[in-house]
mmCIF file of C-alpha atoms in Angstrom:
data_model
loop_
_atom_site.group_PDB
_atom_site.id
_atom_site.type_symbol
_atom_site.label_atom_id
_atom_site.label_comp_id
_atom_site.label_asym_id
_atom_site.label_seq_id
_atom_site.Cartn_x
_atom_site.Cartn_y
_atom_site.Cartn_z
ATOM 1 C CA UNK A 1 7.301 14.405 -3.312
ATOM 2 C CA UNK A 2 8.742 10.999 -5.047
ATOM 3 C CA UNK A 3 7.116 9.443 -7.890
ATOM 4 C CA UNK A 4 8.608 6.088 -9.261
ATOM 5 C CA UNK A 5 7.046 3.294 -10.933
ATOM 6 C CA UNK A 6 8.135 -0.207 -9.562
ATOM 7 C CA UNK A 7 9.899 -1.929 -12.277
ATOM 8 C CA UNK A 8 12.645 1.155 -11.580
ATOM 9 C CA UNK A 9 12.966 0.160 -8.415
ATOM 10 C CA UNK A 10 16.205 -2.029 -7.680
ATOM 11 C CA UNK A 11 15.408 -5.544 -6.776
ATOM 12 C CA UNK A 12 17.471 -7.660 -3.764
ATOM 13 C CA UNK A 13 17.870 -11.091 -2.306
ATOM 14 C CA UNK A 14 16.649 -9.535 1.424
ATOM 15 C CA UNK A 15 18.579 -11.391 4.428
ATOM 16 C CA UNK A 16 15.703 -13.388 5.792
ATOM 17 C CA UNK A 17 16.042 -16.224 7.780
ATOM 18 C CA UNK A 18 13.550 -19.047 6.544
ATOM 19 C CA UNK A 19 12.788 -17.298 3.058
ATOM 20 C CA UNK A 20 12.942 -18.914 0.053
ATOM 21 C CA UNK A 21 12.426 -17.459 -3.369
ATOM 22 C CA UNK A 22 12.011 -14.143 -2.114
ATOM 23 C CA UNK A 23 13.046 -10.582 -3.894
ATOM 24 C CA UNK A 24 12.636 -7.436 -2.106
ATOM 25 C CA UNK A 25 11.960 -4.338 -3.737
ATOM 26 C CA UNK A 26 12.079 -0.413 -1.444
ATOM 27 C CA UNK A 27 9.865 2.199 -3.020
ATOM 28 C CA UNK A 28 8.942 4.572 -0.145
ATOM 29 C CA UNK A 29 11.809 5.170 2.876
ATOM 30 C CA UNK A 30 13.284 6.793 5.737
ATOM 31 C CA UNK A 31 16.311 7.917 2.774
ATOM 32 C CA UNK A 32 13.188 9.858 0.275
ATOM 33 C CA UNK A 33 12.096 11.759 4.061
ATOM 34 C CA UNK A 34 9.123 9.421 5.026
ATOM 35 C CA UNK A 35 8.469 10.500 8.051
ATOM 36 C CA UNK A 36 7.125 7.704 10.347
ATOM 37 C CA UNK A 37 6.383 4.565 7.589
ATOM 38 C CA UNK A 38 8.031 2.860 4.298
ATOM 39 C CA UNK A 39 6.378 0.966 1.551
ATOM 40 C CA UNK A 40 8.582 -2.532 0.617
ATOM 41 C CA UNK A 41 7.419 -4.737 -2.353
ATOM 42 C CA UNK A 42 8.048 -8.740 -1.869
ATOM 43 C CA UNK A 43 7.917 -11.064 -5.032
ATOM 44 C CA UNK A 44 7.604 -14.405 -3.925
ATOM 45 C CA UNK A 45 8.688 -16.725 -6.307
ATOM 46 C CA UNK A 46 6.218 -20.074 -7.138
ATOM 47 C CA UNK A 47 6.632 -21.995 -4.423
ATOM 48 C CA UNK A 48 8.553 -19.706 -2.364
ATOM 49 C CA UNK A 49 7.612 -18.295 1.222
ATOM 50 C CA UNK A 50 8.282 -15.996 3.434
ATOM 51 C CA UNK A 51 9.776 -17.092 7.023
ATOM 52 C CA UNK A 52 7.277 -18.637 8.934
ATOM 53 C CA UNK A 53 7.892 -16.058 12.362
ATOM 54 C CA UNK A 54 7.310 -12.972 14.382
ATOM 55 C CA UNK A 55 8.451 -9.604 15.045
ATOM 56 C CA UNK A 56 7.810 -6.987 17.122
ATOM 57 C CA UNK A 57 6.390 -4.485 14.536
ATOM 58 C CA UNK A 58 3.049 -4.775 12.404
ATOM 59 C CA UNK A 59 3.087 -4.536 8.744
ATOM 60 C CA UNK A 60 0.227 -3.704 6.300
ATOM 61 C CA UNK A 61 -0.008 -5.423 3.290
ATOM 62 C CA UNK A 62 -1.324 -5.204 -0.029
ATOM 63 C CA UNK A 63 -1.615 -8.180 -2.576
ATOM 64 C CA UNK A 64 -0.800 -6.217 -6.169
ATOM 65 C CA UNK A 65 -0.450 -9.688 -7.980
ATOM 66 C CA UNK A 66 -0.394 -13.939 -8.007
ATOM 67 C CA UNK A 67 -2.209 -15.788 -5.885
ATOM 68 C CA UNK A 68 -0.706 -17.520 -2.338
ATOM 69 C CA UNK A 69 -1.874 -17.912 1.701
ATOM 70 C CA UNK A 70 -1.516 -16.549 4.394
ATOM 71 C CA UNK A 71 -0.658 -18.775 7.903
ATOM 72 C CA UNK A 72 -1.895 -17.336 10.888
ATOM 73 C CA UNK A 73 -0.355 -17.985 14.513
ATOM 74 C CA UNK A 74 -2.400 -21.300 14.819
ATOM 75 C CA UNK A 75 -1.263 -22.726 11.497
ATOM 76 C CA UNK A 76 -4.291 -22.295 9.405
ATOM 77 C CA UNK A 77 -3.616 -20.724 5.988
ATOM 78 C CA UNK A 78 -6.273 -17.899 3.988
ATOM 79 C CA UNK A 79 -6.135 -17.883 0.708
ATOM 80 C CA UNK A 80 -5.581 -14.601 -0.882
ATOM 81 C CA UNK A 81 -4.880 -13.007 -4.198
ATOM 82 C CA UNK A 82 -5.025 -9.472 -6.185
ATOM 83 C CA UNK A 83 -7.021 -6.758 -4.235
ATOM 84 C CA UNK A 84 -6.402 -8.797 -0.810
ATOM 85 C CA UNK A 85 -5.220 -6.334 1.936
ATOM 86 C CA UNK A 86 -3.905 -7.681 5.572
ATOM 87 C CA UNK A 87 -2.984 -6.766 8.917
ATOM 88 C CA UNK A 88 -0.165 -8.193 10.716
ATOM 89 C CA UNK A 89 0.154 -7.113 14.401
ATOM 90 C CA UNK A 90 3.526 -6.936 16.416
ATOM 91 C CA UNK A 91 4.400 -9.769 17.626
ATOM 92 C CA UNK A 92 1.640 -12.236 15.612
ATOM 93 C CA UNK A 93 2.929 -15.134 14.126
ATOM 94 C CA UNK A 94 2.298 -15.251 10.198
ATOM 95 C CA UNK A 95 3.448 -16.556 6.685
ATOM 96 C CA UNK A 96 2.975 -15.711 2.942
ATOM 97 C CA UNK A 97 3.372 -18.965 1.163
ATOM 98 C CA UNK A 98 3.246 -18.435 -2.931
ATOM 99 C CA UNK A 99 0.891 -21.175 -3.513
ATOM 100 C CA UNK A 100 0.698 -20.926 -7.703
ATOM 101 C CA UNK A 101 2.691 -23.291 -10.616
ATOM 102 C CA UNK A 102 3.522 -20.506 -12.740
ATOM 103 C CA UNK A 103 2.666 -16.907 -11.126
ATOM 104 C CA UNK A 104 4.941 -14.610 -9.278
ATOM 105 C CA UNK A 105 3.486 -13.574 -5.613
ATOM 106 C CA UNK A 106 3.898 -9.423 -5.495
ATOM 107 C CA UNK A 107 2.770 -8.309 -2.151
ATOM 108 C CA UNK A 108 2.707 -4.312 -0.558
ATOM 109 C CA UNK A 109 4.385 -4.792 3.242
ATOM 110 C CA UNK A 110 4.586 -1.190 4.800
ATOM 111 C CA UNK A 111 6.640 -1.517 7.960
ATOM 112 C CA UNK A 112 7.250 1.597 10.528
ATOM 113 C CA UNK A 113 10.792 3.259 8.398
ATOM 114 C CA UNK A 114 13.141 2.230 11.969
ATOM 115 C CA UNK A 115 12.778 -1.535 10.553
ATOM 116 C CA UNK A 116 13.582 -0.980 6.949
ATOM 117 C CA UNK B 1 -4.645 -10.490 11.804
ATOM 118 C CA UNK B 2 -7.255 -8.952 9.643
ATOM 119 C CA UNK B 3 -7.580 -10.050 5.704
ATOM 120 C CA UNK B 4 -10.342 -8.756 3.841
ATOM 121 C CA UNK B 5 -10.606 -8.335 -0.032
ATOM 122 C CA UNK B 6 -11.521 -4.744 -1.059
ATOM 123 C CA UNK B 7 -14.457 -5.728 -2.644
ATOM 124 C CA UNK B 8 -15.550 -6.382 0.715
ATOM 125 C CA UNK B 9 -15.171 -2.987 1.964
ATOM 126 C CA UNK B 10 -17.593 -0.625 2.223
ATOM 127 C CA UNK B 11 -17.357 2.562 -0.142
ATOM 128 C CA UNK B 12 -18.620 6.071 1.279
ATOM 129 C CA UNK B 13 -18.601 9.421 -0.472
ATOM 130 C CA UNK B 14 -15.627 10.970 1.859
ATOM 131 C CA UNK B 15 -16.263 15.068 3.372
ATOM 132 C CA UNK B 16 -13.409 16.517 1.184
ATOM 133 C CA UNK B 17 -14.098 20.119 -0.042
ATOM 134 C CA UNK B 18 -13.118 19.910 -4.075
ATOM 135 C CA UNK B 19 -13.226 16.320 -4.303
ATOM 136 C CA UNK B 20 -15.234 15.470 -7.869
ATOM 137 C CA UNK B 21 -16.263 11.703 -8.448
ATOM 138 C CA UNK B 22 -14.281 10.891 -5.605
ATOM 139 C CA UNK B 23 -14.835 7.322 -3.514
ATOM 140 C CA UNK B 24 -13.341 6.132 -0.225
ATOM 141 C CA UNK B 25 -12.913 2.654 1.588
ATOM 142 C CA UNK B 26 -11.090 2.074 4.613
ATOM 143 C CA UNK B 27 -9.771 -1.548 4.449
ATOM 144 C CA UNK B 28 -7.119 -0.938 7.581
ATOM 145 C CA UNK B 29 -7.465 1.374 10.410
ATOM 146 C CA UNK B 30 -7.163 1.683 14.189
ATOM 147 C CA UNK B 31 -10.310 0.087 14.377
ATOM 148 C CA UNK B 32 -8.674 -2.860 13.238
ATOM 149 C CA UNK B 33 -6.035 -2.257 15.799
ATOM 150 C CA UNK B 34 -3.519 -1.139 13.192
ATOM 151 C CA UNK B 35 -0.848 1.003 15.641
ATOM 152 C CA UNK B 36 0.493 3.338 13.595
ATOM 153 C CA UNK B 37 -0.810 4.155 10.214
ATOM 154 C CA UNK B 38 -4.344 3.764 8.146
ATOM 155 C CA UNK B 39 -4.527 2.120 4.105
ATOM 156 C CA UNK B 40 -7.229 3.958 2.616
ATOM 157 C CA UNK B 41 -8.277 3.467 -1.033
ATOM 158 C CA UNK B 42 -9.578 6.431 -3.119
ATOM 159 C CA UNK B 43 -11.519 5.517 -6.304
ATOM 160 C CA UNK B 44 -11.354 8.732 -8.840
ATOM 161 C CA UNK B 45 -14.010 8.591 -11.286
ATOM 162 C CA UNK B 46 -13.361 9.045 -15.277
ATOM 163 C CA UNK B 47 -12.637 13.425 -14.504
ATOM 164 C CA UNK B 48 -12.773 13.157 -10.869
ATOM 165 C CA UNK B 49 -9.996 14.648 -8.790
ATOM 166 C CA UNK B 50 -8.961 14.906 -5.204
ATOM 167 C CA UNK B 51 -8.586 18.653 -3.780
ATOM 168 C CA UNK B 52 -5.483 20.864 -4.481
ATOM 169 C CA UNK B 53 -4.374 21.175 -1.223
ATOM 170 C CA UNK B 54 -1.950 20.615 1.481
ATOM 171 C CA UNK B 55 -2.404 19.144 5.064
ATOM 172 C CA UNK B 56 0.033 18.490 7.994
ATOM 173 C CA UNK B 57 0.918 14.802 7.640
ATOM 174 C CA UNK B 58 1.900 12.406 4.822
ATOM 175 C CA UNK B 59 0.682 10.205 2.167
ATOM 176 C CA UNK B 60 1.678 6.685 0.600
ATOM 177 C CA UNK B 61 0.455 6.320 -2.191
ATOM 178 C CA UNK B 62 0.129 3.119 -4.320
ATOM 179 C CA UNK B 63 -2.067 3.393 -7.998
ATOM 180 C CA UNK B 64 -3.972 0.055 -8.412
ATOM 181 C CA UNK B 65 -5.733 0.979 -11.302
ATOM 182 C CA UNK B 66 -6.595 3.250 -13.871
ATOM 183 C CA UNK B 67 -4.027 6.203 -15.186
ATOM 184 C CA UNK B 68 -4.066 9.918 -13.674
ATOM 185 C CA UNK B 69 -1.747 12.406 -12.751
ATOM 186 C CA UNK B 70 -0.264 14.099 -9.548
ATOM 187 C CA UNK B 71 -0.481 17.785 -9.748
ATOM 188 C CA UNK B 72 2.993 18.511 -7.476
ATOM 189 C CA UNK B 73 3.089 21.751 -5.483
ATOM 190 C CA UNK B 74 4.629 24.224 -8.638
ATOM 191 C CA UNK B 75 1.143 23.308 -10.738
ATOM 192 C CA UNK B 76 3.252 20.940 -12.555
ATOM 193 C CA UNK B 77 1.540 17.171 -13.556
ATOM 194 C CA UNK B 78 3.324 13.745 -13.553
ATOM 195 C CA UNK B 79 1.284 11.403 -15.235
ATOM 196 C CA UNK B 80 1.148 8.150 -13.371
ATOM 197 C CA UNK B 81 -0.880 4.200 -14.097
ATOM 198 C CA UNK B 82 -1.062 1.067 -12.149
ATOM 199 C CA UNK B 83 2.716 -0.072 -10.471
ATOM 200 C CA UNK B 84 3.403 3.288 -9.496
ATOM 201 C CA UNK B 85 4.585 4.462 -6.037
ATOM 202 C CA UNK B 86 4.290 8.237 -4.275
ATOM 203 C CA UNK B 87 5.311 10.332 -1.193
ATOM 204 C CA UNK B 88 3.856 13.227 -0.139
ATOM 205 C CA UNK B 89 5.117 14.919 2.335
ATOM 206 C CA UNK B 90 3.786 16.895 5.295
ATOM 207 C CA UNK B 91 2.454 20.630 3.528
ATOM 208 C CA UNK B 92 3.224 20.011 0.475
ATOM 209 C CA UNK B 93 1.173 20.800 -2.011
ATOM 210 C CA UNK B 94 -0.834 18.321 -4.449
ATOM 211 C CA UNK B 95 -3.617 16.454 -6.036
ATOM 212 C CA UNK B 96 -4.532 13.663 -7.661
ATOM 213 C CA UNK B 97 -6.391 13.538 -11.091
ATOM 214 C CA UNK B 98 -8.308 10.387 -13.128
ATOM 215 C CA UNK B 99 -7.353 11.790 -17.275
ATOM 216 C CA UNK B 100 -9.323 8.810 -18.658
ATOM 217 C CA UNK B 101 -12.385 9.096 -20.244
ATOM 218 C CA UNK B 102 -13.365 5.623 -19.315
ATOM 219 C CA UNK B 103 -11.725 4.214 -16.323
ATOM 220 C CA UNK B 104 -11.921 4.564 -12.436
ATOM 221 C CA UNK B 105 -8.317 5.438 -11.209
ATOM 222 C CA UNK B 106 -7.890 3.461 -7.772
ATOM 223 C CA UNK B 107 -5.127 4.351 -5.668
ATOM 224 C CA UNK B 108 -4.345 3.416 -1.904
ATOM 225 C CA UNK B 109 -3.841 6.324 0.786
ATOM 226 C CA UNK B 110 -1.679 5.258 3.637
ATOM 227 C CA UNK B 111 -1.914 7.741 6.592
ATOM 228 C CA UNK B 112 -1.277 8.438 10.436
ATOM 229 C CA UNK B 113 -4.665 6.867 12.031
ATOM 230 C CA UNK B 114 -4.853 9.578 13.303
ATOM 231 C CA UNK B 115 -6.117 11.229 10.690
ATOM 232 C CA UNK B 116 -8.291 8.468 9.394
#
């Protein structure tokens, strides 16, 4: 069992291609023994974005805080905010864009643990 | 792609002998064509709990809301509020309680779809 609050988690500049005012944040993992997924934590800065791309994994998400969109494959962009929960499939084309002034983005994006 | 806020989700009184004041919503699943793994969300009503028990596969856990505790396999409580993060492993021993008087404590439950 691991129990750990967020703000103890260590926060990093992840190597992302196309990102911009992103911090990345590792709660659950492969190195605490999770056994098929882990849990990462993006903050998206105001303004900032994540890379506009694919992979060949899904990831589940989980808006904890801020406000921002989502782009789909075609372009089009969903607004979303606290309490918002996606699905991103392998290979789909997406985007979180923080779309506020003044408010950090803080999204949930569990990812199978061989990715992260 | 799937988005959908939880408010949006349906909320069902899950089969789970020794649950008290215990709610369930299923925001991402393999019906959604999630591959892997399933983010439930368990409200726990003011002294509500989730069973003491074990099963063969993981949790996630994220707390949304509210304040509880985590009973860990030795009987032993960690008290836990909104921001934090858990792992329970396969067999091991736990539950989940709401201590507030007043307040729902909502957490998500990531599993293997196959059990959910």
């Amino acid at each position: 069992m691991k129990v750990v609050h967020l703000d103890k988690v260590e926060k990093t500049r992840p190597e992302m291609e196309g990102a911009e005012g992103v911090y990345k944040q590792l709660p659950i993992s492969k190195e605490d023994g999770s056994p098929i997924f882990s849990f990462r934590v993006f903050t998206i800065e105001p303004g900032g974005h994540t890379p506009y791309h694919t992979h060949p994994f899904e990831h589940l998400n989980y808006v904890i805080g801020g406000r921002g969109a989502i782009v789909n494959e075609n372009g089009d962009e969903e607004e979303v905010c606290e309490g918002f929960f996606s699905l991103i499939l392998p290979n789909e084309k997406h985007q979180y864009k923080n779309t506020s002034d003044s408010e950090d983005m803080v999204i949930i994006c569990a990812v199978p643990k061989e990715y992260e």
